[in-house]
Structure formats: structure tokens, C-alpha cells
Protein backbone atom coordinates (compact mmCIF):
# COMPACT_ATOMS: atom_id res chain seq x y z
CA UNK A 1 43.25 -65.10 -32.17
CA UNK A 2 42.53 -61.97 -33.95
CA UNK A 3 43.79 -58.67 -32.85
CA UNK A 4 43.36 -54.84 -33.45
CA UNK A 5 45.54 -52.52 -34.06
CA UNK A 6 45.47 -48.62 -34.50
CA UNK A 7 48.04 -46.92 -36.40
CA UNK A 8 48.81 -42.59 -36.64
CA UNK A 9 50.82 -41.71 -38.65
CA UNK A 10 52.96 -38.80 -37.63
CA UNK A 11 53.54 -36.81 -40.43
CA UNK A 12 50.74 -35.76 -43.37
CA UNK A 13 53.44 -35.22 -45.94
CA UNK A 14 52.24 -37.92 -48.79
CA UNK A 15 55.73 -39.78 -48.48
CA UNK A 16 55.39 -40.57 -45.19
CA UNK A 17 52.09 -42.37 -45.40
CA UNK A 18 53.62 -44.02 -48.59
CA UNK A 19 56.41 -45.51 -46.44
CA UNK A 20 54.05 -47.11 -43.67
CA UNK A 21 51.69 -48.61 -46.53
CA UNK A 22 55.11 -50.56 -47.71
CA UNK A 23 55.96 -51.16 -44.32
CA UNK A 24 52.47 -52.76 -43.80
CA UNK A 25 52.42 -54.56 -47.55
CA UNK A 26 56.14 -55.97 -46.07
CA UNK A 27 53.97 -58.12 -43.13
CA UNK A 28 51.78 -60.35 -45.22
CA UNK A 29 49.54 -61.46 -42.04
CA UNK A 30 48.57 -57.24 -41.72
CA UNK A 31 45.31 -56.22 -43.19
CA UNK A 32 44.23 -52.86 -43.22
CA UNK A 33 40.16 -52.85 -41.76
CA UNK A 34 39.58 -48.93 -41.72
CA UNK A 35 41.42 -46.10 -42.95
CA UNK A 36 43.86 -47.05 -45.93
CA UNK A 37 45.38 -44.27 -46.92
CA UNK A 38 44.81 -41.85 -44.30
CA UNK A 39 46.75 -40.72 -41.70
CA UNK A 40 44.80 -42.80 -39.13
CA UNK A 41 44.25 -46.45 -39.43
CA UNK A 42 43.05 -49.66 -37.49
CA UNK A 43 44.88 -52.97 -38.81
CA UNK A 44 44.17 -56.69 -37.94
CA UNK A 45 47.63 -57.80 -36.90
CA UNK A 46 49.05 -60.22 -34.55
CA UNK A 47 50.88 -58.48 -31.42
CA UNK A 48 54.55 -59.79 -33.10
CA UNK A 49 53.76 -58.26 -36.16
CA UNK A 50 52.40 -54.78 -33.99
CA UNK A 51 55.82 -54.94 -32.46
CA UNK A 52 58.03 -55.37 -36.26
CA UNK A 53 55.97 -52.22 -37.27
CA UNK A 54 56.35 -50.50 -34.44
CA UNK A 55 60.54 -50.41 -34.51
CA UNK A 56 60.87 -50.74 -38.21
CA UNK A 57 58.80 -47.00 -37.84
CA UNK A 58 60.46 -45.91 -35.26
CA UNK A 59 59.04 -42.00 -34.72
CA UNK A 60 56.93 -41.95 -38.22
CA UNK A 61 54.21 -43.74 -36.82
CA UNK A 62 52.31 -44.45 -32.87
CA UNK A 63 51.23 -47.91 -32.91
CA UNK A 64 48.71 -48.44 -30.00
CA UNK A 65 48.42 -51.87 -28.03
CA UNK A 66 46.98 -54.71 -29.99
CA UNK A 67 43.18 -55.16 -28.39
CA UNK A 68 42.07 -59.02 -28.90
CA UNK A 69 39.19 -59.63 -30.33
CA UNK A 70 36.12 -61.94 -28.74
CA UNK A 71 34.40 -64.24 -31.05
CA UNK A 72 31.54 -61.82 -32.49
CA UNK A 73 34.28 -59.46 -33.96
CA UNK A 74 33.96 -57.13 -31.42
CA UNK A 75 36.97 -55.52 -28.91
CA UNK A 76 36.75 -57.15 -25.82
């Protein structure tokens, strides 16, 4: 199963985005499907990987529920 996941980054200082891009190049299963390098991105992720992200971030970053996707690509 595929799954969607939104990430905002806290912080616009350049550095900080720079540190979730490596923290997102460190989970090889994570691509990014809308928004590299802005502060606001969605990212096809499994929910294990959501949850690594997620405490490896800590407060630079919200990381939203992963939202499964149905068979046409769509949230569902």
C-alpha cells in the first residue's frame, strides 16, 4: 500500500529546510510528490517511515497522518 504524507516545515530559515531534505534523502522508501524545496510538502511514505521522520524532527517539522491511497492514486 501506498500512503501520503504532508510535511511543514516549521521554520523558513534555508538551514532548516536543508536538514529535513537529508532527513528525507536518509529514508530511501520516501519520495517527495509535491513541494521539494519548500516549506510545505506531500511525500509518499509508509506510516513507519512517517513515524522515523516525525521523532528524528522532533519540533522542526509537523508531519500529518499518513492518508492511504485507493488504487486510482487518489486519497481515500
Amino acid at each position: 500500500m501506498r500512503y501520503i504524507v504532508s510535511l511543514t516545515v516549521e521554520s523558513r530559515r534555508e538551514h532548516r529546510l536543508e536538514e529535513v531534505l537529508a532527513l528525507l534523502d536518509a529514508v530511501p522508501e520516501a519520495k517527495i510528490v509535491e513541494g521539494r524545496g519548500r516549506n510545505a510538502m506531500k511525500v509518499d511514505m509508509s506510516p513507519e517511515a512517517a513515524r522515523h521522520i516525525r521523532e528524528e524532527a522532533g519540533s522542526l517539522l509537523t508531519v500529518t497522518e499518513p492518508v492511504e491511497l485507493n488504487l486510482l492514486g487518489k486519497a481515500g
